PDB file of C-alpha atoms in Angstrom:
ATOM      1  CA  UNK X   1      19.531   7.389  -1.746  1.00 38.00           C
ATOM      2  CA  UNK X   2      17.952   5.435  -4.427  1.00 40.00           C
ATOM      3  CA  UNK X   3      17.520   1.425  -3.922  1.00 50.00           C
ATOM      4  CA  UNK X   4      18.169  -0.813  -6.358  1.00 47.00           C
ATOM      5  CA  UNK X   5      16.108  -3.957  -5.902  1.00 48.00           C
ATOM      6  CA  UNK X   6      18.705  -6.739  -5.650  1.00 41.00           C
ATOM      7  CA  UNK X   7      19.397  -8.780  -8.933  1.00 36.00           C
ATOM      8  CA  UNK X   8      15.765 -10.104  -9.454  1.00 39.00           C
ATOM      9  CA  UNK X   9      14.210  -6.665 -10.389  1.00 40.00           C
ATOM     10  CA  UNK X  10      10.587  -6.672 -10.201  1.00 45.00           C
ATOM     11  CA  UNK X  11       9.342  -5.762 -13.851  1.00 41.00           C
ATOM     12  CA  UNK X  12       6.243  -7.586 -13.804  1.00 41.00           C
ATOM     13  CA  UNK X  13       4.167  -6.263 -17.139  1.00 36.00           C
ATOM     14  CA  UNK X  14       1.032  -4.566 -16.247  1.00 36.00           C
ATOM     15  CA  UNK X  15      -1.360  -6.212 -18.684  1.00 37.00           C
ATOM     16  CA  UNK X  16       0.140  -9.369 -18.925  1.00 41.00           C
ATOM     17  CA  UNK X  17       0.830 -12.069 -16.183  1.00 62.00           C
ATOM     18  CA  UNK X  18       0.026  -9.849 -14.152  1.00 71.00           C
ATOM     19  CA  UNK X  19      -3.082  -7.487 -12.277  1.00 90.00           C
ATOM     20  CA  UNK X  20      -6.139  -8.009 -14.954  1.00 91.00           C
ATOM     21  CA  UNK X  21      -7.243 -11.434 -16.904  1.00 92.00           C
ATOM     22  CA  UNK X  22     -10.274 -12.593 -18.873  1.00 93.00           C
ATOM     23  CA  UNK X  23     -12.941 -14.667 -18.124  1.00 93.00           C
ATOM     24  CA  UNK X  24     -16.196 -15.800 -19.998  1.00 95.00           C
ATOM     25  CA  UNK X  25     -19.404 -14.758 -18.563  1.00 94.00           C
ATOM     26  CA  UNK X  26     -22.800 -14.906 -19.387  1.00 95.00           C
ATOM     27  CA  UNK X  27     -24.781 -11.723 -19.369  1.00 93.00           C
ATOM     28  CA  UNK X  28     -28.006 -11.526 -18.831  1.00 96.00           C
ATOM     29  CA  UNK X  29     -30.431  -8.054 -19.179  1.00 92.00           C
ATOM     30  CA  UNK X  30     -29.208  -5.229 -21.803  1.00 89.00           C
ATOM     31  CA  UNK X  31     -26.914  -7.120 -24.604  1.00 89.00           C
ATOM     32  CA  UNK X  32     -27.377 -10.719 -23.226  1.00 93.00           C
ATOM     33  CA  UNK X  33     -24.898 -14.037 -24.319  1.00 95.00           C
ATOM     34  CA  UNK X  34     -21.674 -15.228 -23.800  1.00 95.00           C
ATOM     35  CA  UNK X  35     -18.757 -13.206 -23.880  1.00 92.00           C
ATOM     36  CA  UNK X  36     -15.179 -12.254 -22.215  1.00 94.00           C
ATOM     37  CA  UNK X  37     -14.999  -9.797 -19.148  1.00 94.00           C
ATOM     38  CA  UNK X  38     -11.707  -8.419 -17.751  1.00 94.00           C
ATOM     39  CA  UNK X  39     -11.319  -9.431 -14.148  1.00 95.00           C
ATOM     40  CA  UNK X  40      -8.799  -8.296 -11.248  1.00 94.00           C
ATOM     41  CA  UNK X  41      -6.286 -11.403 -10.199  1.00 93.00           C
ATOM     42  CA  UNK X  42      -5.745 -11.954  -6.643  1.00 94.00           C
ATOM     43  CA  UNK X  43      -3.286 -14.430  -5.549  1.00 94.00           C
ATOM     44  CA  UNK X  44      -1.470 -14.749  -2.430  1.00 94.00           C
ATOM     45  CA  UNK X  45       2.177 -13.735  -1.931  1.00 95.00           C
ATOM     46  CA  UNK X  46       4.461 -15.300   1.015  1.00 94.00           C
ATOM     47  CA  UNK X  47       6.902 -12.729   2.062  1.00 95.00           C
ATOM     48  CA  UNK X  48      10.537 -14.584   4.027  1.00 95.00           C
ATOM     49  CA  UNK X  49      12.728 -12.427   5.255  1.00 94.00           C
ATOM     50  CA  UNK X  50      16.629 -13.181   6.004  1.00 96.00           C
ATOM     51  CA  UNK X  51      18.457 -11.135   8.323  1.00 95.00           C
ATOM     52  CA  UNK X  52      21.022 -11.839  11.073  1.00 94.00           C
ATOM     53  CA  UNK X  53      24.843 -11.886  11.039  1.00 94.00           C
ATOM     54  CA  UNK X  54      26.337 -13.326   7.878  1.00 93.00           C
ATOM     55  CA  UNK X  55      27.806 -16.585   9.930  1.00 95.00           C
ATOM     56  CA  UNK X  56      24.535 -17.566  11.125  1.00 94.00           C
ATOM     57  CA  UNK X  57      21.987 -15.827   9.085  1.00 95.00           C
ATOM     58  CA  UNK X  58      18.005 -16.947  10.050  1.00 92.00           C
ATOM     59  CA  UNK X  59      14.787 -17.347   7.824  1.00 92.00           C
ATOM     60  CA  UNK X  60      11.535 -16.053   8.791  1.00 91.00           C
ATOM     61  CA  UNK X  61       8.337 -16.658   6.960  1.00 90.00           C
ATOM     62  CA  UNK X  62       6.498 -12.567   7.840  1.00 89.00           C
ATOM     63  CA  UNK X  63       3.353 -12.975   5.774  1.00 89.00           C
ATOM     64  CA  UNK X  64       0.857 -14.699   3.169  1.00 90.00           C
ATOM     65  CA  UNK X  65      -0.962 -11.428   1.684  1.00 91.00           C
ATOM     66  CA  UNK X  66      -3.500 -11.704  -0.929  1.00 93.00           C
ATOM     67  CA  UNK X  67      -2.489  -9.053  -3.365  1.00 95.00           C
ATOM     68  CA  UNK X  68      -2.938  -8.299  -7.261  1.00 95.00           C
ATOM     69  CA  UNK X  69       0.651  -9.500  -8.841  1.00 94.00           C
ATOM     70  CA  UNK X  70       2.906  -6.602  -9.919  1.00 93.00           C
ATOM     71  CA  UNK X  71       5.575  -4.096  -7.856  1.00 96.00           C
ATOM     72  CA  UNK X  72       5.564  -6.984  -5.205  1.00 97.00           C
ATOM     73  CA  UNK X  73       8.912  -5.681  -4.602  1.00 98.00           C
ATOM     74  CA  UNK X  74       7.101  -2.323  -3.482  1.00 98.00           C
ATOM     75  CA  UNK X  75       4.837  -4.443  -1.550  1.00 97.00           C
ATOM     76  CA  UNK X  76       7.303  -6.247   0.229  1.00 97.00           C
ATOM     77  CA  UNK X  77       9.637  -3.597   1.315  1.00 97.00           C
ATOM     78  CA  UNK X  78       6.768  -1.565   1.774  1.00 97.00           C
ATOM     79  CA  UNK X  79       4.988  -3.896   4.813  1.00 95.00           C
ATOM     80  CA  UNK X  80       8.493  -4.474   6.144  1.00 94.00           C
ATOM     81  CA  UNK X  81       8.624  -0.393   6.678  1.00 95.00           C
ATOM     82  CA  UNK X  82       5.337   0.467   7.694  1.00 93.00           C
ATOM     83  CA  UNK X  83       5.246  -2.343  10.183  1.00 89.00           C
ATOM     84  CA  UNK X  84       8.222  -0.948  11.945  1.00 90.00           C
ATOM     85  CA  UNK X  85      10.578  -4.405  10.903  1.00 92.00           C
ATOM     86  CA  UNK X  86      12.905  -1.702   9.189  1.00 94.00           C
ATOM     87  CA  UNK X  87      13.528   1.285   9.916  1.00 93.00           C
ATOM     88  CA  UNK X  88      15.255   2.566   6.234  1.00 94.00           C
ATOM     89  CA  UNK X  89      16.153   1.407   2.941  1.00 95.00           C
ATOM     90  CA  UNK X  90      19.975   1.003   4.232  1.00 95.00           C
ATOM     91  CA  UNK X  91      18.947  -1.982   5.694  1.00 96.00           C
ATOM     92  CA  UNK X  92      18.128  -3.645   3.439  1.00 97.00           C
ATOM     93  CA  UNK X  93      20.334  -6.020   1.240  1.00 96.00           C
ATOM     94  CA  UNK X  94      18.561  -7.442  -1.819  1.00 96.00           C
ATOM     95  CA  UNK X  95      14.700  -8.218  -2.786  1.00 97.00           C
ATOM     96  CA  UNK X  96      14.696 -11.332  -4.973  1.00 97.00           C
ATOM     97  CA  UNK X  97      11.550 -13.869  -5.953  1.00 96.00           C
ATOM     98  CA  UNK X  98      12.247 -17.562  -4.699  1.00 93.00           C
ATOM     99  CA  UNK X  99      11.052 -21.255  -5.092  1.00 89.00           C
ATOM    100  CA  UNK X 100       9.318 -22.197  -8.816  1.00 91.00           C
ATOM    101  CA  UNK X 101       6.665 -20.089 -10.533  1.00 90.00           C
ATOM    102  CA  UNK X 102       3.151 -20.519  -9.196  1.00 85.00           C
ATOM    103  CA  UNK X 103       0.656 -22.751 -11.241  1.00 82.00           C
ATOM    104  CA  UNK X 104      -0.114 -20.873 -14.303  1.00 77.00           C
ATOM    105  CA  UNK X 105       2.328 -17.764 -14.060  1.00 81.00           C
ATOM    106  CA  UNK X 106       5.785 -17.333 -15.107  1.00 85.00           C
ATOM    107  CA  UNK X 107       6.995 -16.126 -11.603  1.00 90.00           C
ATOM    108  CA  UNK X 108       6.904 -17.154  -8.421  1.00 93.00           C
ATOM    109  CA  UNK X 109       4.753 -15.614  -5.844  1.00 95.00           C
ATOM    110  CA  UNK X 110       7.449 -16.115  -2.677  1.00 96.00           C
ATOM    111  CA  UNK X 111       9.340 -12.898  -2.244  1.00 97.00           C
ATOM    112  CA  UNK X 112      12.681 -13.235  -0.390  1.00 97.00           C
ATOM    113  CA  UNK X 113      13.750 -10.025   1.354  1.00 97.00           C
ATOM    114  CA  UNK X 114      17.505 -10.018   2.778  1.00 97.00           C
ATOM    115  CA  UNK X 115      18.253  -7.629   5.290  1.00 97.00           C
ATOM    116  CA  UNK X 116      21.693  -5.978   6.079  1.00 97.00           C
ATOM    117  CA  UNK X 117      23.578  -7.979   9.072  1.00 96.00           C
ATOM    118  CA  UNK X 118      23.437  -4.857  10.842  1.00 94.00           C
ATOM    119  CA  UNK X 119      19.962  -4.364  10.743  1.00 94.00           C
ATOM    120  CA  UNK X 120      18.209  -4.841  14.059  1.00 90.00           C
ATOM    121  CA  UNK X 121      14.587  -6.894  14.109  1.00 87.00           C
ATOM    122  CA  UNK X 122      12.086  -6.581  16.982  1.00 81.00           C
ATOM    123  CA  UNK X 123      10.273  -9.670  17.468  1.00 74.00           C
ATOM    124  CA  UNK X 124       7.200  -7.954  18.478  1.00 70.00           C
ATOM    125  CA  UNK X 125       6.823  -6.832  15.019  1.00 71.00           C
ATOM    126  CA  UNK X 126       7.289 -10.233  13.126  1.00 73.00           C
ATOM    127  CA  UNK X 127       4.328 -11.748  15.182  1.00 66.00           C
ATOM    128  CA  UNK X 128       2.293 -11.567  11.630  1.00 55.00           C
ATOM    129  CA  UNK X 129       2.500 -15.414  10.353  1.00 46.00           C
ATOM    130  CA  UNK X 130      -1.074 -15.415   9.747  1.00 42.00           C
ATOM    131  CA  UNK X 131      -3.034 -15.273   6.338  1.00 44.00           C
ATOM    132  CA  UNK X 132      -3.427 -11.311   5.431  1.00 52.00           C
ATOM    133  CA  UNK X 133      -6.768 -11.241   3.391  1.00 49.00           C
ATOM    134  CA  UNK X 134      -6.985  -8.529   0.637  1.00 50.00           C
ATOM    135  CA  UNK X 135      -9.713  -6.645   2.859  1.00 53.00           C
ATOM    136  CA  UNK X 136      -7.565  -6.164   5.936  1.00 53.00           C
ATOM    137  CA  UNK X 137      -3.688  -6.397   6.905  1.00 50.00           C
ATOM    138  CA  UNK X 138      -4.459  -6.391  10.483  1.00 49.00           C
ATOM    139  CA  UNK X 139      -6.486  -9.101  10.537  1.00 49.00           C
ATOM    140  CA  UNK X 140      -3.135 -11.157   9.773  1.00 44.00           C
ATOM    141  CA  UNK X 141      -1.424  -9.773  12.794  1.00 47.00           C
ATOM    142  CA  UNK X 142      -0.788 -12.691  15.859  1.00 42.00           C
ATOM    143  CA  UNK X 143      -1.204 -10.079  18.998  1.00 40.00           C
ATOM    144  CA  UNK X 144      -2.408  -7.249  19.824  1.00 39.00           C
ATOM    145  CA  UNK X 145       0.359  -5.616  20.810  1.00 46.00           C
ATOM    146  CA  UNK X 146       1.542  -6.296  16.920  1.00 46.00           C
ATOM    147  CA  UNK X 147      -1.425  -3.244  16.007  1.00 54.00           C
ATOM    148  CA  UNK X 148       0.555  -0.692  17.816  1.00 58.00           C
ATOM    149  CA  UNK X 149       1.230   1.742  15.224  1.00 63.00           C
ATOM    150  CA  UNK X 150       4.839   1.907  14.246  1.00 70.00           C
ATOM    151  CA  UNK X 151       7.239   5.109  15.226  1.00 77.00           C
ATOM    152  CA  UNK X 152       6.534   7.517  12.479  1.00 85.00           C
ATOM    153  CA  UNK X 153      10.246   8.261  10.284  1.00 82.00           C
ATOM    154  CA  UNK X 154      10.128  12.066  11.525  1.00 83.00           C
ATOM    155  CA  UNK X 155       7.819  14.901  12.673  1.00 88.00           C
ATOM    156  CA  UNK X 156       4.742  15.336  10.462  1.00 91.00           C
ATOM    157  CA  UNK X 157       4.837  18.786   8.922  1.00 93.00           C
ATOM    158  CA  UNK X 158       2.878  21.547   9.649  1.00 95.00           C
ATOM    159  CA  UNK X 159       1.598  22.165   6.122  1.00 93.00           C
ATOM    160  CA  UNK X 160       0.759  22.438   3.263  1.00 97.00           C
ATOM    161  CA  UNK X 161      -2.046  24.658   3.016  1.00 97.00           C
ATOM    162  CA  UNK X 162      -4.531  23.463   0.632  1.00 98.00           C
ATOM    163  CA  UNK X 163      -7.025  25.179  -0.978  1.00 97.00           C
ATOM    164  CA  UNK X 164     -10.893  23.274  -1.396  1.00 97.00           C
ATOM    165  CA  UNK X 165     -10.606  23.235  -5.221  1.00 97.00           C
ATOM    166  CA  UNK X 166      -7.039  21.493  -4.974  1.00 98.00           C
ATOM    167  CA  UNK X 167      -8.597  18.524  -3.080  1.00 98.00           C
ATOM    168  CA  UNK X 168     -11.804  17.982  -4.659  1.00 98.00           C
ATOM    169  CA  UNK X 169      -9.739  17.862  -8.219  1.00 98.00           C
ATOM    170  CA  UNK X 170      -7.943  14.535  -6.505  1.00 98.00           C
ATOM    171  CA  UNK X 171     -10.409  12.275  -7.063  1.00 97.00           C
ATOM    172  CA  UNK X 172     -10.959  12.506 -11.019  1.00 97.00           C
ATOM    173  CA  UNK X 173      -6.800  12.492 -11.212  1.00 97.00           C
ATOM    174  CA  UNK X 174      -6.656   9.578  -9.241  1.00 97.00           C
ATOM    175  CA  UNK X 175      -9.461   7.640 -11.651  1.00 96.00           C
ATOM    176  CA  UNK X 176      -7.396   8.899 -14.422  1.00 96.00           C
ATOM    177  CA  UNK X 177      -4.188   6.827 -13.489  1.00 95.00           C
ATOM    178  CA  UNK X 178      -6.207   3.916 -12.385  1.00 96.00           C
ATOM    179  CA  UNK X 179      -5.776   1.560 -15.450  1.00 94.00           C
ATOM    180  CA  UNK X 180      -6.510  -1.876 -13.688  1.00 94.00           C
ATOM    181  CA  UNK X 181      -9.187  -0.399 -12.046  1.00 94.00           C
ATOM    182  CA  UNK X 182     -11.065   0.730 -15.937  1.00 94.00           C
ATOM    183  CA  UNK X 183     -10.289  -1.944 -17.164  1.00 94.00           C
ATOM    184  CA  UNK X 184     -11.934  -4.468 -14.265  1.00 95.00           C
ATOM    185  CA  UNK X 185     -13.643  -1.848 -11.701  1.00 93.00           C
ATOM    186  CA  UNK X 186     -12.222  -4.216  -9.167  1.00 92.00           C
ATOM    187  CA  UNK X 187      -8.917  -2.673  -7.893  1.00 95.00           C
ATOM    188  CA  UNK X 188      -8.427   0.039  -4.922  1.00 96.00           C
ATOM    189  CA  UNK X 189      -5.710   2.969  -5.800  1.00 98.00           C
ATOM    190  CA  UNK X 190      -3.530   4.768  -3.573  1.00 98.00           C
ATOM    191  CA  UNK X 191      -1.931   8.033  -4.939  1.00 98.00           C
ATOM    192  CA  UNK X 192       0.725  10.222  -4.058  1.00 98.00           C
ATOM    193  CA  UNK X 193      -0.330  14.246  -4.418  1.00 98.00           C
ATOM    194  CA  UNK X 194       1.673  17.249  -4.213  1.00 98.00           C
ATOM    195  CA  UNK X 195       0.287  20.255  -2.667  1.00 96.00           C
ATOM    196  CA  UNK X 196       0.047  21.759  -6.164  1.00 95.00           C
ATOM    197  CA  UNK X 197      -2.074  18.941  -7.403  1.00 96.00           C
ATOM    198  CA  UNK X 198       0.046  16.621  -9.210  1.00 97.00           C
ATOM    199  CA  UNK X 199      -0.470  12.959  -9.246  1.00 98.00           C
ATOM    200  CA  UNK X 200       3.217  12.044  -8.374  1.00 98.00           C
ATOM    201  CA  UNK X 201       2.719   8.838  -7.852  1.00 98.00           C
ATOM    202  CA  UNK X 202       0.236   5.968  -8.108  1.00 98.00           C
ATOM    203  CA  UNK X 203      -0.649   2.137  -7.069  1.00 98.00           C
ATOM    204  CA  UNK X 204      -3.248  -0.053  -7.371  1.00 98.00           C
ATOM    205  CA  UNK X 205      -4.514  -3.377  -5.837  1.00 97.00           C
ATOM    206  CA  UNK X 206      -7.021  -5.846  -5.111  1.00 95.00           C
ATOM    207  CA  UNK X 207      -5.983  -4.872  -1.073  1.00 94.00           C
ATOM    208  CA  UNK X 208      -6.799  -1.086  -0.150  1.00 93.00           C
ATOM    209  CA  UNK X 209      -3.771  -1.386   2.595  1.00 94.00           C
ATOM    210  CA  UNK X 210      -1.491  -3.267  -0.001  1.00 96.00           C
ATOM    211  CA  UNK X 211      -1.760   0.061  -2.506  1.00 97.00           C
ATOM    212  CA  UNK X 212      -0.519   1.681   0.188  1.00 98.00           C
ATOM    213  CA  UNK X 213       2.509  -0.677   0.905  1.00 97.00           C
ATOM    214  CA  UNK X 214       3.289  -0.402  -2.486  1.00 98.00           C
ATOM    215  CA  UNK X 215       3.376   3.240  -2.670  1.00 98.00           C
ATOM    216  CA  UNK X 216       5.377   3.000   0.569  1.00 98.00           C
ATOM    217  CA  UNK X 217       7.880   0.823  -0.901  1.00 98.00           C
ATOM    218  CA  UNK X 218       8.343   2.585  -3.838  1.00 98.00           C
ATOM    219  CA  UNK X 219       8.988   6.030  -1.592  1.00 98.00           C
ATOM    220  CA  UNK X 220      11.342   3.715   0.246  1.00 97.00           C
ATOM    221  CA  UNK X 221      13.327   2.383  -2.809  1.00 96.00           C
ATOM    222  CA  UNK X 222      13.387   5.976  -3.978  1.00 97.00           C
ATOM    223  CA  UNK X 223      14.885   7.175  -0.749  1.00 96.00           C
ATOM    224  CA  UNK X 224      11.576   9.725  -0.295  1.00 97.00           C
ATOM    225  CA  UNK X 225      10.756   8.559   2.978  1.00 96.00           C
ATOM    226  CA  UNK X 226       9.557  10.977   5.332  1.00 95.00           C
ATOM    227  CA  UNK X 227       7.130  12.264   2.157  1.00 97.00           C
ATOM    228  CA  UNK X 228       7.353  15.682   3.503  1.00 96.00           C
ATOM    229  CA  UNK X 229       4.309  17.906   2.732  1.00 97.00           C
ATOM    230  CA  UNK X 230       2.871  15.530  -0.019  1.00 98.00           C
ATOM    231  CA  UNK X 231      -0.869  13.866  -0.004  1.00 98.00           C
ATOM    232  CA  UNK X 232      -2.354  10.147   0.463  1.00 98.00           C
ATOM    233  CA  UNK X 233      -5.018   9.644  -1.469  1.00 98.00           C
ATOM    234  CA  UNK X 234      -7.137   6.265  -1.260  1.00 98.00           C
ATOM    235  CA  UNK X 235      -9.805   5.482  -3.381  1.00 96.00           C
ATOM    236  CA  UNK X 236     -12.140   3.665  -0.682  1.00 93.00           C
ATOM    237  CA  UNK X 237     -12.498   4.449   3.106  1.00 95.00           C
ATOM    238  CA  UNK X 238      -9.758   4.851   5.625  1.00 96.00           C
ATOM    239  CA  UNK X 239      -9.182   2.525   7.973  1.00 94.00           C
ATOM    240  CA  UNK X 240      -6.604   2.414  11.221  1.00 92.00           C
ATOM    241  CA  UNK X 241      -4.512   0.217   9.350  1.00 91.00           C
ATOM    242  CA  UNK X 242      -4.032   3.027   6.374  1.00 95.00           C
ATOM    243  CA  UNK X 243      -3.741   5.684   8.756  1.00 95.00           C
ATOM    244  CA  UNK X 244      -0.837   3.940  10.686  1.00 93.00           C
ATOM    245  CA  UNK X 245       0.986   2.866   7.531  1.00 95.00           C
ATOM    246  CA  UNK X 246       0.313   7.003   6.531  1.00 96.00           C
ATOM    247  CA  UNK X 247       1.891   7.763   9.849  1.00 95.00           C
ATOM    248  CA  UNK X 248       4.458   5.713   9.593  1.00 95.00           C
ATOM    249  CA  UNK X 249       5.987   7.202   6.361  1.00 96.00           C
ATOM    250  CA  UNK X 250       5.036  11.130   7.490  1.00 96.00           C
ATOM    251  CA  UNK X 251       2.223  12.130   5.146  1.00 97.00           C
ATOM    252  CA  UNK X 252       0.441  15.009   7.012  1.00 98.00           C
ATOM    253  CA  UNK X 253      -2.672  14.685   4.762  1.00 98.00           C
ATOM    254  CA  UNK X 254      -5.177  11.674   4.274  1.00 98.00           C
ATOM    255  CA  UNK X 255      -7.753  11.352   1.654  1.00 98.00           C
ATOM    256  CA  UNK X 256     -10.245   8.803   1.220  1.00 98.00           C
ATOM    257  CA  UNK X 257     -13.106   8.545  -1.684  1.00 97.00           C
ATOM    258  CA  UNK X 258     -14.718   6.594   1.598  1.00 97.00           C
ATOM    259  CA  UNK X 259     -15.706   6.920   5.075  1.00 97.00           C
ATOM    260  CA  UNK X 260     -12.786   6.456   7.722  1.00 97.00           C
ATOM    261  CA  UNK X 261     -13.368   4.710  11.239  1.00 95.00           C
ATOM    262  CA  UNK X 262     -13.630   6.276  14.314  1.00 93.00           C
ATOM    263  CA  UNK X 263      -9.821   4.466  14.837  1.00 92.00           C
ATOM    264  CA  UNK X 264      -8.650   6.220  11.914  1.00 94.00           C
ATOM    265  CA  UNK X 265     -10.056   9.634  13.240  1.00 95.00           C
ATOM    266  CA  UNK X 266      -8.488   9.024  17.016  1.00 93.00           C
ATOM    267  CA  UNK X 267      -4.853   8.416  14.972  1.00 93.00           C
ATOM    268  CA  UNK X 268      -5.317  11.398  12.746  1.00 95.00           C
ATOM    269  CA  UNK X 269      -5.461  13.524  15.952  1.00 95.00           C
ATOM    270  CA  UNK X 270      -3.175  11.853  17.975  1.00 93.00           C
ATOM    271  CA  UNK X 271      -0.390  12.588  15.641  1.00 94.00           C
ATOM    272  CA  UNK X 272      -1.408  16.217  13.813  1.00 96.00           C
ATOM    273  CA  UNK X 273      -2.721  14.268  10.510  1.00 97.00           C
ATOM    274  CA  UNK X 274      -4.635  16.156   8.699  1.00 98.00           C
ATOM    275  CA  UNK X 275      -8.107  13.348   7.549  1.00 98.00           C
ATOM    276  CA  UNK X 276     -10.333  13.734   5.043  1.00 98.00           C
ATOM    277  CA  UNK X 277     -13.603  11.437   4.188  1.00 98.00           C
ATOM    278  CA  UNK X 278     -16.384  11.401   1.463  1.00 98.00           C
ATOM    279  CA  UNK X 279     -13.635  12.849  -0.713  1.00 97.00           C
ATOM    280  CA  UNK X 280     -15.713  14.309  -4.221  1.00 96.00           C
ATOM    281  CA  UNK X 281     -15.668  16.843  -6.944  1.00 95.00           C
ATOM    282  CA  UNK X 282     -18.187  19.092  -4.789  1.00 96.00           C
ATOM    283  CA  UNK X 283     -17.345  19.118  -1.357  1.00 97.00           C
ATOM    284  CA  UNK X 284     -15.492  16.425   1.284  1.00 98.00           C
ATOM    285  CA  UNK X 285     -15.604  16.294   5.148  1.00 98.00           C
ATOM    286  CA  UNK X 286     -12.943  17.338   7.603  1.00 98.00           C
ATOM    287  CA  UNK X 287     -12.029  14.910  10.408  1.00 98.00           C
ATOM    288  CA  UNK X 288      -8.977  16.066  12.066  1.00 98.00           C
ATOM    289  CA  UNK X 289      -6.448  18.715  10.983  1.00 98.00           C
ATOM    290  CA  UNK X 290      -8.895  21.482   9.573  1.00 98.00           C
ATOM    291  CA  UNK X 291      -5.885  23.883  10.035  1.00 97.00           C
ATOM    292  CA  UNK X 292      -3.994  22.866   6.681  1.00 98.00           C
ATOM    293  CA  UNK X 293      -7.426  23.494   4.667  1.00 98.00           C
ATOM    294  CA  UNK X 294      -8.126  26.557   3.631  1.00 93.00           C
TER     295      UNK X 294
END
């Protein structure tokens, strides 16, 4: 099934109002003076949620996020699946932007997600009405028992089998979708691989975990969710919070450019993920799940 994204459609332009603006700097060393420099925005996003039966139908603020503007649909939707609040793109029943555009932006940055009346919410998982910083989602969660990984969608899959030459391509695919990222070198990617190789699909943001929301979401609105035997790919290290939102939508295989935390290592085995760290042209590390590399 393939979600359509209520009426306000999320078609934020990727150069404009949107991820990368200018600034003037002055340099100093090789080529000194004044002169523009392309920076990543940040700015915070509320996400409300509406859900409940249609007589009596309640409003919950979920979470401020710092994220770089654009697919904040994805992002939205995204977060609401990987921390458990839905459980599938049937329940949901529109994504629309509310309240006037922030200062200096033609949009607002409140995103109003409707759920179906049907749709069931555990109030564990809504204990996250805390700022979100663009370092770390969990660090916006209210209780601990909110960090408890979410049920993953279905069984992760035994394979693929990938051969060392398919991974260590990743990275220089990944760097080749990453716009925001050449044009500011201040954005994290998360990509989407198939065990062939292909770049399927790609994200980027200020927020390593919100690439990964966005990717989510956009698996979600696609009706793609579990991925099956397809790759996450992260362009910094892997934390618990990426491996849980991996989890969460079935990917069998983690990548990151970076290191990943002993967490992230203790999830990968719990649940048969396959985690890999250091992730270059000329080699990588295996953490857990050597049995899908070749």
């Amino acid at each position: 099934m393939t979600l359509a994204f209520g009426a306000g459609r999320d078609e934020t332009p990727p150069m404009a109002d949107g991820p990368v603006t200018e600034v003037e700097v002055q340099r100093h060393g090789r080529e000194p003076g004044r002169r523009e420099d392309r920076v990543v925005v940040e700015e915070p996003m509320e996400i409300r949620l509406e859900f409940g039966p249609l007589e009596a139908r309640l409003g919950k603020s979920v979470s401020i996020t710092m994220r770089t503007p654009g697919e904040d649909f994805e992002l939205a939707s995204g977060l609401l699946f990987s921390e458990g609040i839905i459980e599938s793109a049937a329940e949901l029943k529109g994504v629309e932007r509310c309240g006037p555009p922030a200062a200096g932006r033609s949009e607002s940055n409140v995103v109003k997600v409707s759920l179906s009346p049907e749709a069931e919410i555990d109030p564990v998982r809504l204990q996250r009405n805390l700022i979100s910083s663009s370092a770390c989602g969990v660090c916006g969660k209210a209780s601990l028992e909110a960090v408890v990984p979410a049920e993953p969608v279905g069984p992760v899959p035994a394979g693929p089998r990938l051969s060392a030459a398919t991974i260590q391509a990743w990275p220089a695919r990944l760097r080749e979708g990453q716009d925001a990222f050449a044009a500011t070198g201040g954005v994290h990617a998360a990509g989407v691989f198939t065990p062939g190789g292909e770049l399927a699909l790609l994200r980027e943001d200020v927020g390593r975990h919100n690439a990964v929301d966005k990717v989510v979401g956009a698996l979600l609105a696609r009706g793609e969710l579990p991925v099956g035997e397809r790759c996450l790919v992260v362009s910094g290290r892997t934390s618990f919070e990426i491996l849980q939102k991996a989890i969460r939508a079935g990917f069998p295989v983690v990548a990151g450019v970076g290191a990943p935390s002993n967490l992230a290592i203790e999830l990968a085995r719990r649940f048969g993920l396959t985690l890999l760290g250091f992730l270059r042209e000329d080699g990588f590390n295996v953490y857990a799940g050597e049995e899908r590399v070749e």
